[in-house]
Amino acid sequence: MRAQILQLLRENFGQYVSGEDLSRRLAVSRTAVWKHIRALKDEGYEVEGHSRLGYRLLSVPDLLLPGEIVPGIRTRWLGHAVYYCDEVDSTNSRAKKLAADGCPHGQIVIAETQTGGRGRLARGWFSPYARGIWLSVVLRPPFSPREAPKCTMLAAVAVNRAIRKVSGVACGIKWPNDILYDNRKIVGILTEMSAEIDAINYVVIGMGINVNSRAEEFPPELAKAATSLLIAGGRPVSRKELLAAVLGELEGLYDKTVLQGFAPVLEAWRAETVTLGRTVDVFSSGQTFSGLAVDIDDEGGLLVETSTGLERVIAGDVSVRARRGDK
Ligand code: BT5
């Protein structure tokens, strides 16, 4: 009901729609209309009421409220079930609970801020209010559990494409789960899974995208390592548009992967990575070594040529050494 009222006000943006008209078209009492209007105002919609003329919408909040994002989502199945909250501990933790309770394939969880946003290995993720996209998607893929880590690569390619389309900012993917601009992190991805030996129950892909944070808003420990699309492109980016594009790209690439396997994802990943062909320092399972990142294998493992031979890295952190002339 609220969504329908909002839709009618939106269609007549800035113009009065009479309370009588709203109650007749939606077959509810004028008191019910008034209650929904009050709830919309509480959410941050600026609605002016006039005793004779009715209601008019003057501005919408810059939030990822379902009423704001649903009209822009053009997918077939991804993001049709939306769990939105103003604040949550972690969208990934919430998505895992929803998945365990049987939520549909394609469910998404979005929050304006996270109080306990997570990276890998219990690291934190800085998630300031309404400045980024803090998003988790629940998938129930037919892949074998061994293939699940490649969902991170799938998401990285999809997010990178969406960023380029919506903001024009060209970023690079760093193995295994970051998107960088100017060697600073703009996106982090965290894939978590519940599986039996031979089948996946669900995969939750969490994506943190720094969209409109200003440089001075990052905490000191991230000041040199993190950036946002606003800083990179020099202008604010619509979170709503970017979210819709991320979901569109993700759905397209996922559907293709179900039909064709991960080869197209790996190929796209290779074309968009900043890791291959570079000297890297690897920190993996308590080991540290350096070498030339030469390729990824079919499982998404990173192949690094060291002075003692070829090493295969399946998990860990990699830092890409700056080249002479890099900023
Ligand atoms: C990641 O881990 O990069 C995965 C981050 C995933 C975050 C999303 S947000 C929605 C969903 N819900 C969650 O709870 N998580 C996901 P990792 O590679 O381990 O990197 C973590 C490190 O990145 C931290 O230790 C910081 O150094 C750095 N970091 C933290 N917040 C950042 C930010 N906003 N931008 C850039 N770097 C950040």
PDB file of N, CA and C and ligand atoms in Angstrom, residues 88-94 109 114 116-128 133-136 174 176-179 184-192 204-210 213 218-219 221-222 225-228 316-317, ligand 1:
ATOM      1  N   VAL A  88      22.661  -2.597  10.609  1.00  0.00           N
ATOM      2  CA  VAL A  88      22.717  -4.030  10.918  1.00  0.00           C
ATOM      3  C   VAL A  88      24.146  -4.328  11.367  1.00  0.00           C
ATOM      4  N   ASP A  89      24.362  -5.465  12.032  1.00  0.00           N
ATOM      5  CA  ASP A  89      25.755  -5.796  12.379  1.00  0.00           C
ATOM      6  C   ASP A  89      26.539  -6.054  11.096  1.00  0.00           C
ATOM      7  N   SER A  90      26.069  -7.023  10.308  1.00  0.00           N
ATOM      8  CA  SER A  90      26.738  -7.340   9.046  1.00  0.00           C
ATOM      9  C   SER A  90      25.683  -7.882   8.083  1.00  0.00           C
ATOM     10  N   THR A  91      25.652  -7.355   6.861  1.00  0.00           N
ATOM     11  CA  THR A  91      24.654  -7.861   5.900  1.00  0.00           C
ATOM     12  C   THR A  91      24.934  -9.333   5.584  1.00  0.00           C
ATOM     13  N   ASN A  92      26.220  -9.746   5.618  1.00  0.00           N
ATOM     14  CA  ASN A  92      26.516 -11.156   5.363  1.00  0.00           C
ATOM     15  C   ASN A  92      25.948 -12.047   6.464  1.00  0.00           C
ATOM     16  N   SER A  93      26.113 -11.606   7.726  1.00  0.00           N
ATOM     17  CA  SER A  93      25.591 -12.424   8.833  1.00  0.00           C
ATOM     18  C   SER A  93      24.074 -12.531   8.724  1.00  0.00           C
ATOM     19  N   ARG A  94      23.411 -11.402   8.394  1.00  0.00           N
ATOM     20  CA  ARG A  94      21.956 -11.420   8.277  1.00  0.00           C
ATOM     21  C   ARG A  94      21.523 -12.309   7.105  1.00  0.00           C
ATOM     22  N   VAL A 109      20.300  -8.458   0.775  1.00  0.00           N
ATOM     23  CA  VAL A 109      20.268  -7.745   2.057  1.00  0.00           C
ATOM     24  C   VAL A 109      21.085  -6.464   1.879  1.00  0.00           C
ATOM     25  N   GLN A 114      26.756  -0.617   8.675  1.00  0.00           N
ATOM     26  CA  GLN A 114      26.982  -1.874   9.400  1.00  0.00           C
ATOM     27  C   GLN A 114      27.800  -1.553  10.651  1.00  0.00           C
ATOM     28  N   GLY A 116      29.090  -4.049  12.476  1.00  0.00           N
ATOM     29  CA  GLY A 116      30.121  -5.085  12.562  1.00  0.00           C
ATOM     30  C   GLY A 116      30.415  -5.651  11.181  1.00  0.00           C
ATOM     31  N   GLY A 117      30.597  -4.760  10.201  1.00  0.00           N
ATOM     32  CA  GLY A 117      30.908  -5.200   8.834  1.00  0.00           C
ATOM     33  C   GLY A 117      32.187  -6.030   8.876  1.00  0.00           C
ATOM     34  N   ARG A 118      32.217  -7.127   8.087  1.00  0.00           N
ATOM     35  CA  ARG A 118      33.335  -8.068   8.185  1.00  0.00           C
ATOM     36  C   ARG A 118      34.101  -8.198   6.882  1.00  0.00           C
ATOM     37  N   GLY A 119      35.424  -8.358   7.032  1.00  0.00           N
ATOM     38  CA  GLY A 119      36.262  -8.779   5.915  1.00  0.00           C
ATOM     39  C   GLY A 119      36.617 -10.232   6.153  1.00  0.00           C
ATOM     40  N   ARG A 120      37.679 -10.721   5.500  1.00  0.00           N
ATOM     41  CA  ARG A 120      38.109 -12.104   5.748  1.00  0.00           C
ATOM     42  C   ARG A 120      38.838 -12.178   7.086  1.00  0.00           C
ATOM     43  N   LEU A 121      38.921 -13.370   7.633  1.00  0.00           N
ATOM     44  CA  LEU A 121      39.712 -13.614   8.851  1.00  0.00           C
ATOM     45  C   LEU A 121      39.371 -12.636   9.975  1.00  0.00           C
ATOM     46  N   ALA A 122      38.087 -12.388  10.168  1.00  0.00           N
ATOM     47  CA  ALA A 122      37.605 -11.532  11.260  1.00  0.00           C
ATOM     48  C   ALA A 122      38.128 -10.101  11.197  1.00  0.00           C
ATOM     49  N   ARG A 123      38.545  -9.684  10.019  1.00  0.00           N
ATOM     50  CA  ARG A 123      38.907  -8.267   9.879  1.00  0.00           C
ATOM     51  C   ARG A 123      37.631  -7.444   9.761  1.00  0.00           C
ATOM     52  N   GLY A 124      37.727  -6.158  10.066  1.00  0.00           N
ATOM     53  CA  GLY A 124      36.541  -5.303  10.006  1.00  0.00           C
ATOM     54  C   GLY A 124      36.366  -4.667   8.635  1.00  0.00           C
ATOM     55  N   TRP A 125      35.156  -4.180   8.383  1.00  0.00           N
ATOM     56  CA  TRP A 125      34.880  -3.431   7.146  1.00  0.00           C
ATOM     57  C   TRP A 125      34.184  -2.128   7.526  1.00  0.00           C
ATOM     58  N   PHE A 126      34.816  -1.032   7.210  1.00  0.00           N
ATOM     59  CA  PHE A 126      34.309   0.303   7.532  1.00  0.00           C
ATOM     60  C   PHE A 126      33.113   0.614   6.628  1.00  0.00           C
ATOM     61  N   SER A 127      31.946   0.866   7.245  1.00  0.00           N
ATOM     62  CA  SER A 127      30.695   0.987   6.474  1.00  0.00           C
ATOM     63  C   SER A 127      29.908   2.228   6.899  1.00  0.00           C
ATOM     64  N   PRO A 128      30.381   3.420   6.531  1.00  0.00           N
ATOM     65  CA  PRO A 128      29.719   4.646   6.990  1.00  0.00           C
ATOM     66  C   PRO A 128      28.316   4.826   6.398  1.00  0.00           C
ATOM     67  N   ILE A 133      27.674   1.102  -0.769  1.00  0.00           N
ATOM     68  CA  ILE A 133      26.693   0.023  -0.935  1.00  0.00           C
ATOM     69  C   ILE A 133      27.211  -1.153  -0.123  1.00  0.00           C
ATOM     70  N   TRP A 134      26.481  -1.500   0.904  1.00  0.00           N
ATOM     71  CA  TRP A 134      26.831  -2.643   1.760  1.00  0.00           C
ATOM     72  C   TRP A 134      25.754  -3.689   1.475  1.00  0.00           C
ATOM     73  N   LEU A 135      26.120  -4.654   0.651  1.00  0.00           N
ATOM     74  CA  LEU A 135      25.135  -5.542   0.017  1.00  0.00           C
ATOM     75  C   LEU A 135      25.551  -7.007   0.140  1.00  0.00           C
ATOM     76  N   SER A 136      24.589  -7.882   0.437  1.00  0.00           N
ATOM     77  CA  SER A 136      24.857  -9.319   0.361  1.00  0.00           C
ATOM     78  C   SER A 136      23.781  -9.970  -0.494  1.00  0.00           C
ATOM     79  N   LYS A 174      42.049  -6.990  -8.016  1.00  0.00           N
ATOM     80  CA  LYS A 174      43.254  -7.579  -7.415  1.00  0.00           C
ATOM     81  C   LYS A 174      42.897  -8.928  -6.820  1.00  0.00           C
ATOM     82  N   PRO A 176      42.599 -11.902  -4.308  1.00  0.00           N
ATOM     83  CA  PRO A 176      41.451 -12.624  -4.849  1.00  0.00           C
ATOM     84  C   PRO A 176      40.145 -11.835  -4.768  1.00  0.00           C
ATOM     85  N   ASN A 177      40.075 -10.758  -3.974  1.00  0.00           N
ATOM     86  CA  ASN A 177      38.735 -10.240  -3.677  1.00  0.00           C
ATOM     87  C   ASN A 177      38.606  -8.723  -3.602  1.00  0.00           C
ATOM     88  N   ASP A 178      39.528  -8.001  -4.222  1.00  0.00           N
ATOM     89  CA  ASP A 178      39.447  -6.535  -4.128  1.00  0.00           C
ATOM     90  C   ASP A 178      39.279  -5.899  -5.505  1.00  0.00           C
ATOM     91  N   ILE A 179      38.685  -4.710  -5.502  1.00  0.00           N
ATOM     92  CA  ILE A 179      38.751  -3.867  -6.699  1.00  0.00           C
ATOM     93  C   ILE A 179      39.489  -2.606  -6.279  1.00  0.00           C
ATOM     94  N   ARG A 184      44.452   1.724  -4.559  1.00  0.00           N
ATOM     95  CA  ARG A 184      43.705   1.820  -3.296  1.00  0.00           C
ATOM     96  C   ARG A 184      42.404   1.050  -3.426  1.00  0.00           C
ATOM     97  N   LYS A 185      41.969   0.516  -2.291  1.00  0.00           N
ATOM     98  CA  LYS A 185      40.799  -0.379  -2.336  1.00  0.00           C
ATOM     99  C   LYS A 185      39.493   0.419  -2.382  1.00  0.00           C
ATOM    100  N   ILE A 186      38.668   0.066  -3.362  1.00  0.00           N
ATOM    101  CA  ILE A 186      37.392   0.758  -3.541  1.00  0.00           C
ATOM    102  C   ILE A 186      36.248  -0.221  -3.260  1.00  0.00           C
ATOM    103  N   VAL A 187      36.531  -1.546  -3.464  1.00  0.00           N
ATOM    104  CA  VAL A 187      35.536  -2.603  -3.228  1.00  0.00           C
ATOM    105  C   VAL A 187      36.216  -3.791  -2.545  1.00  0.00           C
ATOM    106  N   GLY A 188      35.523  -4.374  -1.570  1.00  0.00           N
ATOM    107  CA  GLY A 188      35.973  -5.649  -0.988  1.00  0.00           C
ATOM    108  C   GLY A 188      34.833  -6.648  -1.091  1.00  0.00           C
ATOM    109  N   ILE A 189      35.174  -7.906  -1.334  1.00  0.00           N
ATOM    110  CA  ILE A 189      34.146  -8.946  -1.513  1.00  0.00           C
ATOM    111  C   ILE A 189      34.419 -10.091  -0.543  1.00  0.00           C
ATOM    112  N   LEU A 190      33.373 -10.548   0.099  1.00  0.00           N
ATOM    113  CA  LEU A 190      33.502 -11.655   1.053  1.00  0.00           C
ATOM    114  C   LEU A 190      32.470 -12.727   0.700  1.00  0.00           C
ATOM    115  N   THR A 191      32.952 -13.896   0.259  1.00  0.00           N
ATOM    116  CA  THR A 191      32.043 -14.993  -0.098  1.00  0.00           C
ATOM    117  C   THR A 191      32.044 -16.026   1.021  1.00  0.00           C
ATOM    118  N   GLU A 192      30.872 -16.385   1.480  1.00  0.00           N
ATOM    119  CA  GLU A 192      30.751 -17.409   2.517  1.00  0.00           C
ATOM    120  C   GLU A 192      29.783 -18.471   2.014  1.00  0.00           C
ATOM    121  N   VAL A 204      26.682 -16.921   0.151  1.00  0.00           N
ATOM    122  CA  VAL A 204      26.385 -15.506   0.377  1.00  0.00           C
ATOM    123  C   VAL A 204      27.576 -14.711  -0.146  1.00  0.00           C
ATOM    124  N   ILE A 205      27.305 -13.835  -1.098  1.00  0.00           N
ATOM    125  CA  ILE A 205      28.380 -12.959  -1.590  1.00  0.00           C
ATOM    126  C   ILE A 205      28.138 -11.568  -1.016  1.00  0.00           C
ATOM    127  N   GLY A 206      29.078 -11.095  -0.221  1.00  0.00           N
ATOM    128  CA  GLY A 206      28.979  -9.755   0.373  1.00  0.00           C
ATOM    129  C   GLY A 206      29.874  -8.800  -0.381  1.00  0.00           C
ATOM    130  N   MET A 207      29.324  -7.648  -0.715  1.00  0.00           N
ATOM    131  CA  MET A 207      30.102  -6.658  -1.457  1.00  0.00           C
ATOM    132  C   MET A 207      30.067  -5.327  -0.729  1.00  0.00           C
ATOM    133  N   GLY A 208      31.208  -4.765  -0.492  1.00  0.00           N
ATOM    134  CA  GLY A 208      31.283  -3.437   0.109  1.00  0.00           C
ATOM    135  C   GLY A 208      31.867  -2.500  -0.928  1.00  0.00           C
ATOM    136  N   ILE A 209      31.085  -1.508  -1.345  1.00  0.00           N
ATOM    137  CA  ILE A 209      31.542  -0.573  -2.388  1.00  0.00           C
ATOM    138  C   ILE A 209      31.584   0.826  -1.790  1.00  0.00           C
ATOM    139  N   ASN A 210      32.770   1.430  -1.764  1.00  0.00           N
ATOM    140  CA  ASN A 210      32.883   2.807  -1.274  1.00  0.00           C
ATOM    141  C   ASN A 210      32.409   3.732  -2.387  1.00  0.00           C
ATOM    142  N   SER A 213      32.084   8.357  -0.149  1.00  0.00           N
ATOM    143  CA  SER A 213      32.875   8.800   1.012  1.00  0.00           C
ATOM    144  C   SER A 213      33.877   9.851   0.558  1.00  0.00           C
ATOM    145  N   PHE A 218      37.494   8.773   5.851  1.00  0.00           N
ATOM    146  CA  PHE A 218      38.075   7.463   6.165  1.00  0.00           C
ATOM    147  C   PHE A 218      38.878   7.560   7.462  1.00  0.00           C
ATOM    148  N   PRO A 219      38.847   6.507   8.282  1.00  0.00           N
ATOM    149  CA  PRO A 219      39.673   6.532   9.485  1.00  0.00           C
ATOM    150  C   PRO A 219      41.153   6.536   9.084  1.00  0.00           C
ATOM    151  N   GLU A 221      43.727   4.801   9.626  1.00  0.00           N
ATOM    152  CA  GLU A 221      44.414   3.578   9.181  1.00  0.00           C
ATOM    153  C   GLU A 221      44.030   3.172   7.752  1.00  0.00           C
ATOM    154  N   LEU A 222      42.952   3.769   7.228  1.00  0.00           N
ATOM    155  CA  LEU A 222      42.564   3.445   5.844  1.00  0.00           C
ATOM    156  C   LEU A 222      42.886   4.579   4.865  1.00  0.00           C
ATOM    157  N   ALA A 225      45.061   3.530   2.113  1.00  0.00           N
ATOM    158  CA  ALA A 225      44.784   2.240   1.464  1.00  0.00           C
ATOM    159  C   ALA A 225      43.416   2.187   0.806  1.00  0.00           C
ATOM    160  N   ALA A 226      42.529   3.140   1.139  1.00  0.00           N
ATOM    161  CA  ALA A 226      41.148   3.065   0.636  1.00  0.00           C
ATOM    162  C   ALA A 226      40.807   4.296  -0.189  1.00  0.00           C
ATOM    163  N   THR A 227      39.841   4.127  -1.085  1.00  0.00           N
ATOM    164  CA  THR A 227      39.330   5.280  -1.824  1.00  0.00           C
ATOM    165  C   THR A 227      37.864   5.031  -2.160  1.00  0.00           C
ATOM    166  N   SER A 228      37.231   6.020  -2.800  1.00  0.00           N
ATOM    167  CA  SER A 228      35.814   5.872  -3.156  1.00  0.00           C
ATOM    168  C   SER A 228      35.622   6.329  -4.594  1.00  0.00           C
ATOM    169  N   GLY A 316      44.725 -16.272   0.783  1.00  0.00           N
ATOM    170  CA  GLY A 316      45.750 -15.425   1.394  1.00  0.00           C
ATOM    171  C   GLY A 316      45.674 -14.012   0.880  1.00  0.00           C
ATOM    172  N   ASP A 317      46.692 -13.251   1.237  1.00  0.00           N
ATOM    173  CA  ASP A 317      46.744 -11.856   0.803  1.00  0.00           C
ATOM    174  C   ASP A 317      47.904 -11.669  -0.145  1.00  0.00           C
TER     175      ASP A 317
HETATM  176  C1  BT5 B   1      37.353  -7.761   2.298  1.00  0.00           C
HETATM  177  O1  BT5 B   1      38.061  -8.427   3.254  1.00  0.00           O
HETATM  178  O2  BT5 B   1      37.788  -6.933   1.561  1.00  0.00           O
HETATM  179  C2  BT5 B   1      35.867  -8.133   2.250  1.00  0.00           C
HETATM  180  C3  BT5 B   1      34.993  -6.990   2.642  1.00  0.00           C
HETATM  181  C4  BT5 B   1      33.537  -7.319   2.450  1.00  0.00           C
HETATM  182  C5  BT5 B   1      32.639  -6.250   2.983  1.00  0.00           C
HETATM  183  C6  BT5 B   1      31.194  -6.508   2.658  1.00  0.00           C
HETATM  184  S1  BT5 B   1      30.153  -5.167   3.067  1.00  0.00           S
HETATM  185  C7  BT5 B   1      28.732  -6.120   2.870  1.00  0.00           C
HETATM  186  C8  BT5 B   1      29.060  -7.501   3.412  1.00  0.00           C
HETATM  187  N1  BT5 B   1      28.769  -7.600   4.828  1.00  0.00           N
HETATM  188  C9  BT5 B   1      29.890  -7.794   5.561  1.00  0.00           C
HETATM  189  O3  BT5 B   1      29.927  -7.906   6.804  1.00  0.00           O
HETATM  190  N2  BT5 B   1      30.952  -7.856   4.734  1.00  0.00           N
HETATM  191  C10 BT5 B   1      30.573  -7.722   3.351  1.00  0.00           C
HETATM  192  P1  BT5 B   1      39.636  -8.360   3.408  1.00  0.00           P
HETATM  193  O4  BT5 B   1      40.302  -8.659   2.098  1.00  0.00           O
HETATM  194  O5  BT5 B   1      39.946  -9.228   4.554  1.00  0.00           O
HETATM  195  O6  BT5 B   1      39.951  -6.853   3.726  1.00  0.00           O
HETATM  196  C11 BT5 B   1      39.636  -6.269   4.961  1.00  0.00           C
HETATM  197  C12 BT5 B   1      40.572  -5.079   5.127  1.00  0.00           C
HETATM  198  O7  BT5 B   1      40.172  -4.022   4.236  1.00  0.00           O
HETATM  199  C13 BT5 B   1      40.509  -4.441   6.515  1.00  0.00           C
HETATM  200  O8  BT5 B   1      41.366  -5.095   7.403  1.00  0.00           O
HETATM  201  C14 BT5 B   1      40.956  -3.009   6.230  1.00  0.00           C
HETATM  202  O9  BT5 B   1      42.354  -2.932   6.130  1.00  0.00           O
HETATM  203  C15 BT5 B   1      40.420  -2.753   4.830  1.00  0.00           C
HETATM  204  N3  BT5 B   1      39.129  -2.012   4.861  1.00  0.00           N
HETATM  205  C16 BT5 B   1      38.177  -2.011   5.815  1.00  0.00           C
HETATM  206  N4  BT5 B   1      37.135  -1.244   5.458  1.00  0.00           N
HETATM  207  C17 BT5 B   1      37.435  -0.733   4.243  1.00  0.00           C
HETATM  208  C18 BT5 B   1      36.759   0.139   3.344  1.00  0.00           C
HETATM  209  N5  BT5 B   1      35.539   0.624   3.574  1.00  0.00           N
HETATM  210  N6  BT5 B   1      37.389   0.435   2.187  1.00  0.00           N
HETATM  211  C19 BT5 B   1      38.601  -0.052   1.888  1.00  0.00           C
HETATM  212  N7  BT5 B   1      39.294  -0.868   2.696  1.00  0.00           N
HETATM  213  C20 BT5 B   1      38.723  -1.211   3.861  1.00  0.00           C
END
